[in-house]
């Protein structure tokens, strides 16, 4: 599935839920299901500190594709993190760098990506793209 | 009780706006209180009818503007029962007032090796200016601890007020725990040891009658925007002999008597500390906020809020799954809590969806969060226009949050 297809898939999943309570319920569920973060990566180096919540992000490269592992102490943030990973995992650096990530807006969660929210998400996306850029440079060598 | 809450709420147009499709329930008063019509209209009148710089011109508008500005100073003086209006210095807020004292008191009265005391429950505004001063002048910054119940560890205070200590800076009411500190007794103790006291009244001035003469404090500071006045205004009250001895902080117009390149002489109090064109429009608004509070009556406001607070305690404690922070014998005006197992950010986000505005996070009091070993709390802080049915809405909102996590 391409990034666009994945984003579309998520938008469709959320569009079936008309009530905000149901949408947040799903986010909480997604957050709760994100359990694969390996404790050895919970280091300060991988910590993105928002004023309100924390995000841990770890990335690695395999066969030219980038993979992410992340966690947050706030479940709603973690739910959004899970969506971002679903979209960006196993992509090439260029795909990650060019991903529109318009789905966040389309499913009514744009407010969470506003810099003033200070929940670590904006910084996390930036960090994901930084990883992509770093691996791109490395792979080009 | 003579507290016409329905009429009062009409004075605050913002309270009738919806948020996220629900009626707004505003419980973030500790951060900023809403502004009544009377205050906004007073500022409108300045702009529409007599806007002009103060203390400058001989023309009619400038005189009107100056009179209104100085009338506001007199209102504030009366409000806190200061002896003289020159003891009232207008600032941009609590933070600026504390920075002013940190700079000028430090310069006048402190030597390297001296000490300052703050408490563990202070807002960053009442910590960082002292840290900066301590670094600049090689002072020791000592900390008065907080007990598990959210009260100050007053037993530890006498030892901190040793012969090197010059100043104790302490909050009147905690912005996180709601603890009402026994500031009068604290001032008396400090004075008996020759230590001056600054009281951060940011969370107190609009909840309780503040009488600086009775408190006998050396400095008392507060912000306009938390007392239903405009943002960008604040007050430093100080004792005359201290203010007289303190050098100016900022230089500019208004604060000088004569300027020569060989040296300048400074204006008298309070102008010495009011460099540049002040927010004279805001100050007139602040005066109108004082009028508003005086008309309702601080005793009436306190009584109304006390009942509301008791109701909120009963209602939220009744939910059974909240962990409360701050259980001081004397407390009020706000509740800080954590729903068990739910992050404050999640709680705040979901309450916001229901139109309920609370504050989440560390509330600019990170040392206090560290003290309790938590990342933050959810804080519901009450104002004079809040109602029991709004408390009910919060309680129901918290139940819904719980359901979403079930
Ligand atoms: C106890 C206390 N002190 C100081 C401040 C800072 O006030 P301001 O930001 O208006 O200067 C606040 C505001 O949050 C406060 O609650």
Short mmCIF file of C-alpha atoms in Angstrom, two decimals, chain B residues 108-391:
data_model
loop_
_atom_site.label_atom_id
_atom_site.label_comp_id
_atom_site.label_asym_id
_atom_site.label_seq_id
_atom_site.Cartn_x
_atom_site.Cartn_y
_atom_site.Cartn_z
CA UNK B 108 20.24 48.06 47.43
CA UNK B 109 20.27 45.51 50.20
CA UNK B 110 22.24 42.42 49.27
CA UNK B 111 25.90 41.44 49.34
CA UNK B 112 27.63 38.35 47.99
CA UNK B 113 27.22 35.57 50.53
CA UNK B 114 23.74 36.71 51.59
CA UNK B 115 20.78 34.37 51.28
CA UNK B 116 17.23 34.39 49.94
CA UNK B 117 14.42 31.99 50.73
CA UNK B 118 11.60 30.83 48.48
CA UNK B 119 9.23 27.93 49.02
CA UNK B 120 8.94 24.70 47.11
CA UNK B 121 5.42 25.61 45.98
CA UNK B 122 6.38 28.78 44.10
CA UNK B 123 5.43 29.57 40.54
CA UNK B 124 8.46 29.79 38.26
CA UNK B 125 7.95 33.56 38.30
CA UNK B 126 8.83 33.56 41.98
CA UNK B 127 11.83 31.28 41.55
CA UNK B 128 13.73 32.18 38.41
CA UNK B 129 14.18 35.93 39.06
CA UNK B 130 15.75 35.01 42.41
CA UNK B 131 17.92 32.36 40.80
CA UNK B 132 19.17 34.94 38.32
CA UNK B 133 19.85 37.38 41.14
CA UNK B 134 21.60 34.69 43.17
CA UNK B 135 23.83 33.85 40.25
CA UNK B 136 24.59 37.47 39.52
CA UNK B 137 25.40 38.37 43.12
CA UNK B 138 26.65 35.04 44.46
CA UNK B 139 23.80 34.61 46.89
CA UNK B 140 22.44 31.40 48.30
CA UNK B 141 18.86 30.50 47.35
CA UNK B 142 17.28 28.39 50.06
CA UNK B 143 14.06 26.45 49.76
CA UNK B 144 11.29 26.05 52.31
CA UNK B 145 9.85 22.55 51.82
CA UNK B 146 6.22 21.57 51.31
CA UNK B 147 4.58 18.83 53.37
CA UNK B 148 2.68 15.91 51.87
CA UNK B 149 -0.66 17.57 52.57
CA UNK B 150 0.36 20.64 50.57
CA UNK B 151 1.10 22.93 53.51
CA UNK B 152 4.40 24.69 53.97
CA UNK B 153 6.77 23.03 56.38
CA UNK B 154 6.72 26.02 58.70
CA UNK B 155 8.72 24.20 61.34
CA UNK B 156 11.65 24.40 58.94
CA UNK B 157 11.31 28.14 58.41
CA UNK B 158 13.06 29.62 61.49
CA UNK B 159 16.30 27.83 60.67
CA UNK B 160 16.22 29.18 57.11
CA UNK B 161 15.84 32.74 58.35
CA UNK B 162 19.38 33.04 59.61
CA UNK B 163 21.53 36.15 59.87
CA UNK B 164 22.59 35.88 56.21
CA UNK B 165 19.03 35.85 54.94
CA UNK B 166 17.70 39.13 53.58
CA UNK B 167 14.45 38.24 51.87
CA UNK B 168 11.73 35.62 51.89
CA UNK B 169 9.60 35.42 48.72
CA UNK B 170 6.48 33.37 49.17
CA UNK B 171 3.12 32.86 47.56
CA UNK B 172 -0.10 33.82 49.31
CA UNK B 173 -2.17 31.09 47.68
CA UNK B 174 -0.59 28.20 45.77
CA UNK B 175 -1.53 28.12 42.08
CA UNK B 176 -1.29 24.31 42.11
CA UNK B 177 -2.41 23.15 45.54
CA UNK B 178 -4.82 25.92 46.52
CA UNK B 179 -3.04 26.14 49.88
CA UNK B 180 -3.72 29.45 51.63
CA UNK B 181 -0.48 30.21 53.41
CA UNK B 182 -0.55 31.92 56.82
CA UNK B 183 1.27 34.89 55.37
CA UNK B 184 0.62 37.20 58.31
CA UNK B 185 2.32 34.84 60.74
CA UNK B 186 5.10 34.20 58.26
CA UNK B 187 5.75 37.94 57.91
CA UNK B 188 5.80 38.37 61.69
CA UNK B 189 8.30 35.52 62.06
CA UNK B 190 10.51 36.81 59.27
CA UNK B 191 10.48 40.34 60.65
CA UNK B 192 11.46 39.07 64.08
CA UNK B 193 14.60 37.77 62.37
CA UNK B 194 15.19 40.91 60.36
CA UNK B 195 14.13 39.32 57.06
CA UNK B 196 11.98 41.20 54.54
CA UNK B 197 9.06 39.47 52.86
CA UNK B 198 7.66 39.60 49.34
CA UNK B 199 4.25 38.01 48.89
CA UNK B 200 3.17 36.73 45.50
CA UNK B 201 -0.52 37.53 45.54
CA UNK B 202 -1.28 36.49 41.97
CA UNK B 203 -3.71 33.78 43.11
CA UNK B 204 -5.05 35.62 46.15
CA UNK B 205 -5.91 39.19 45.27
CA UNK B 206 -9.29 38.37 43.71
CA UNK B 207 -10.34 35.64 46.13
CA UNK B 208 -9.84 37.25 49.50
CA UNK B 209 -9.58 40.69 51.03
CA UNK B 210 -5.92 41.65 50.98
CA UNK B 211 -4.82 44.23 53.53
CA UNK B 212 -1.14 45.00 53.14
CA UNK B 213 -1.14 47.14 56.28
CA UNK B 214 -2.48 44.29 58.39
CA UNK B 215 -0.14 41.78 56.74
CA UNK B 216 2.76 44.17 57.30
CA UNK B 217 4.50 42.60 54.28
CA UNK B 218 7.32 44.51 52.61
CA UNK B 219 6.20 43.78 49.06
CA UNK B 220 2.97 42.44 47.63
CA UNK B 221 2.62 41.72 43.91
CA UNK B 222 -0.23 40.68 41.63
CA UNK B 223 -1.47 40.63 38.02
CA UNK B 224 -4.44 42.40 36.49
CA UNK B 225 -5.49 39.56 34.23
CA UNK B 226 -6.18 37.18 37.08
CA UNK B 227 -8.41 39.66 38.88
CA UNK B 228 -10.82 40.25 35.99
CA UNK B 229 -8.71 43.12 34.69
CA UNK B 230 -6.79 43.46 31.44
CA UNK B 231 -3.71 41.49 30.60
CA UNK B 232 -0.43 43.37 30.59
CA UNK B 233 -1.10 45.11 33.87
CA UNK B 234 0.14 44.34 37.34
CA UNK B 235 1.02 45.90 40.64
CA UNK B 236 3.97 46.09 42.94
CA UNK B 237 3.16 47.37 46.41
CA UNK B 238 6.17 48.15 48.58
CA UNK B 239 7.04 49.84 51.82
CA UNK B 240 8.12 53.43 51.24
CA UNK B 241 11.49 53.24 52.98
CA UNK B 242 12.46 50.21 50.90
CA UNK B 243 11.24 51.60 47.60
CA UNK B 244 13.01 54.89 48.34
CA UNK B 245 16.28 53.11 48.97
CA UNK B 246 16.04 50.90 45.90
CA UNK B 247 17.65 52.09 42.64
CA UNK B 248 15.56 52.28 39.47
CA UNK B 249 15.35 49.12 37.40
CA UNK B 250 14.64 50.31 33.90
CA UNK B 251 15.64 53.67 32.55
CA UNK B 252 13.71 55.89 30.20
CA UNK B 253 11.19 58.66 30.10
CA UNK B 254 8.86 59.28 33.01
CA UNK B 255 11.30 57.95 35.62
CA UNK B 256 13.77 60.80 35.48
CA UNK B 257 13.98 64.24 37.01
CA UNK B 258 16.89 65.58 35.00
CA UNK B 259 18.98 64.01 32.33
CA UNK B 260 22.47 65.27 31.64
CA UNK B 261 25.27 63.35 30.08
CA UNK B 262 27.17 64.00 33.28
CA UNK B 263 24.47 62.03 35.08
CA UNK B 264 20.73 61.88 35.60
CA UNK B 265 18.59 62.26 38.66
CA UNK B 266 15.56 60.17 39.20
CA UNK B 267 11.97 61.00 39.69
CA UNK B 268 10.25 60.32 42.97
CA UNK B 269 8.05 57.36 43.81
CA UNK B 270 6.20 55.77 42.16
CA UNK B 271 7.47 57.19 38.84
CA UNK B 272 11.05 56.15 39.53
CA UNK B 273 9.96 52.60 38.78
CA UNK B 274 7.66 53.35 35.87
CA UNK B 275 10.01 54.01 32.97
CA UNK B 276 8.50 54.79 29.61
CA UNK B 277 4.88 55.15 28.63
CA UNK B 278 2.97 52.72 30.80
CA UNK B 279 -0.07 50.76 29.70
CA UNK B 280 -2.23 53.61 30.87
CA UNK B 281 -5.29 52.24 29.09
CA UNK B 282 -4.82 48.88 30.77
CA UNK B 283 -4.30 50.55 34.12
CA UNK B 284 -7.62 52.34 33.76
CA UNK B 285 -9.11 48.91 33.05
CA UNK B 286 -7.42 47.56 36.15
CA UNK B 287 -9.01 50.37 38.14
CA UNK B 288 -12.38 49.36 36.70
CA UNK B 289 -11.71 45.75 37.75
CA UNK B 290 -11.06 46.97 41.28
CA UNK B 291 -14.35 48.89 41.16
CA UNK B 292 -16.10 45.76 39.94
CA UNK B 293 -14.72 43.64 42.77
CA UNK B 294 -15.44 46.34 45.35
CA UNK B 295 -19.01 46.66 44.17
CA UNK B 296 -19.62 42.94 44.52
CA UNK B 297 -17.71 43.02 47.80
CA UNK B 298 -14.68 40.89 48.55
CA UNK B 299 -16.43 39.33 51.56
CA UNK B 300 -19.41 38.34 49.39
CA UNK B 301 -17.14 36.97 46.67
CA UNK B 302 -15.15 34.96 49.21
CA UNK B 303 -18.32 33.56 50.78
CA UNK B 304 -19.78 32.58 47.40
CA UNK B 305 -16.54 30.97 46.27
CA UNK B 306 -16.13 29.13 49.55
CA UNK B 307 -19.49 27.47 49.10
CA UNK B 308 -18.74 26.66 45.48
CA UNK B 309 -15.38 25.21 46.45
CA UNK B 310 -16.91 23.02 49.16
CA UNK B 311 -19.41 21.77 46.61
CA UNK B 312 -16.67 21.02 44.09
CA UNK B 313 -14.67 19.10 46.70
CA UNK B 314 -17.70 17.03 47.63
CA UNK B 315 -18.71 16.41 44.02
CA UNK B 316 -15.27 15.49 42.68
CA UNK B 317 -14.26 13.47 45.71
CA UNK B 318 -17.52 11.64 45.23
CA UNK B 319 -16.29 10.35 41.89
CA UNK B 320 -13.99 8.10 43.84
CA UNK B 321 -11.14 7.66 41.38
CA UNK B 322 -9.37 10.99 41.51
CA UNK B 323 -6.12 11.50 43.35
CA UNK B 324 -6.07 15.00 44.83
CA UNK B 325 -2.97 17.07 45.37
CA UNK B 326 -3.16 19.60 48.16
CA UNK B 327 -5.21 18.92 51.25
CA UNK B 328 -4.16 21.82 53.38
CA UNK B 329 -6.46 22.75 56.24
CA UNK B 330 -6.70 26.22 54.70
CA UNK B 331 -7.25 25.99 51.00
CA UNK B 332 -9.58 27.13 48.28
CA UNK B 333 -10.23 28.44 44.79
CA UNK B 334 -8.85 25.47 42.88
CA UNK B 335 -8.57 21.70 42.80
CA UNK B 336 -5.61 19.81 41.41
CA UNK B 337 -6.06 16.15 40.72
CA UNK B 338 -5.23 13.17 38.55
CA UNK B 339 -7.75 10.58 37.41
CA UNK B 340 -6.08 7.31 38.32
CA UNK B 341 -4.17 5.88 35.37
CA UNK B 342 -5.07 8.66 32.93
CA UNK B 343 -2.57 11.24 31.75
CA UNK B 344 -3.50 14.89 32.46
CA UNK B 345 -3.10 15.70 28.78
CA UNK B 346 -5.69 13.08 27.83
CA UNK B 347 -8.08 14.28 30.50
CA UNK B 348 -7.72 17.91 29.46
CA UNK B 349 -8.10 17.09 25.76
CA UNK B 350 -11.30 15.13 26.30
CA UNK B 351 -12.79 17.72 28.68
CA UNK B 352 -12.07 20.38 26.06
CA UNK B 353 -14.14 18.39 23.59
CA UNK B 354 -16.99 18.80 26.05
CA UNK B 355 -16.48 22.55 26.27
CA UNK B 356 -14.79 22.38 29.65
CA UNK B 357 -11.61 24.42 29.99
CA UNK B 358 -9.18 23.18 32.61
CA UNK B 359 -5.45 23.52 32.88
CA UNK B 360 -3.20 20.51 32.59
CA UNK B 361 0.52 20.14 33.03
CA UNK B 362 3.03 21.39 35.54
CA UNK B 363 1.43 24.83 36.02
CA UNK B 364 4.81 26.56 35.90
CA UNK B 365 5.72 24.86 39.17
CA UNK B 366 8.09 22.09 38.15
CA UNK B 367 9.88 21.88 41.52
CA UNK B 368 6.51 21.20 43.13
CA UNK B 369 5.69 18.49 40.56
CA UNK B 370 9.06 16.91 41.31
CA UNK B 371 8.24 17.11 45.00
CA UNK B 372 5.14 15.01 44.43
CA UNK B 373 6.79 12.86 41.76
CA UNK B 374 4.19 13.57 39.09
CA UNK B 375 4.44 15.03 35.56
CA UNK B 376 1.52 17.35 36.13
CA UNK B 377 -2.03 17.60 37.29
CA UNK B 378 -5.43 18.57 36.00
CA UNK B 379 -6.40 21.85 37.61
CA UNK B 380 -9.89 23.25 37.86
CA UNK B 381 -9.63 26.80 39.16
CA UNK B 382 -12.74 28.73 40.04
CA UNK B 383 -13.84 32.30 39.57
CA UNK B 384 -16.61 34.43 40.97
CA UNK B 385 -18.91 33.64 38.04
CA UNK B 386 -18.68 29.86 38.22
CA UNK B 387 -21.68 27.84 39.36
CA UNK B 388 -22.52 24.54 40.94
CA UNK B 389 -24.07 23.34 37.71
CA UNK B 390 -20.73 23.95 36.00
CA UNK B 391 -19.12 21.83 38.68
#
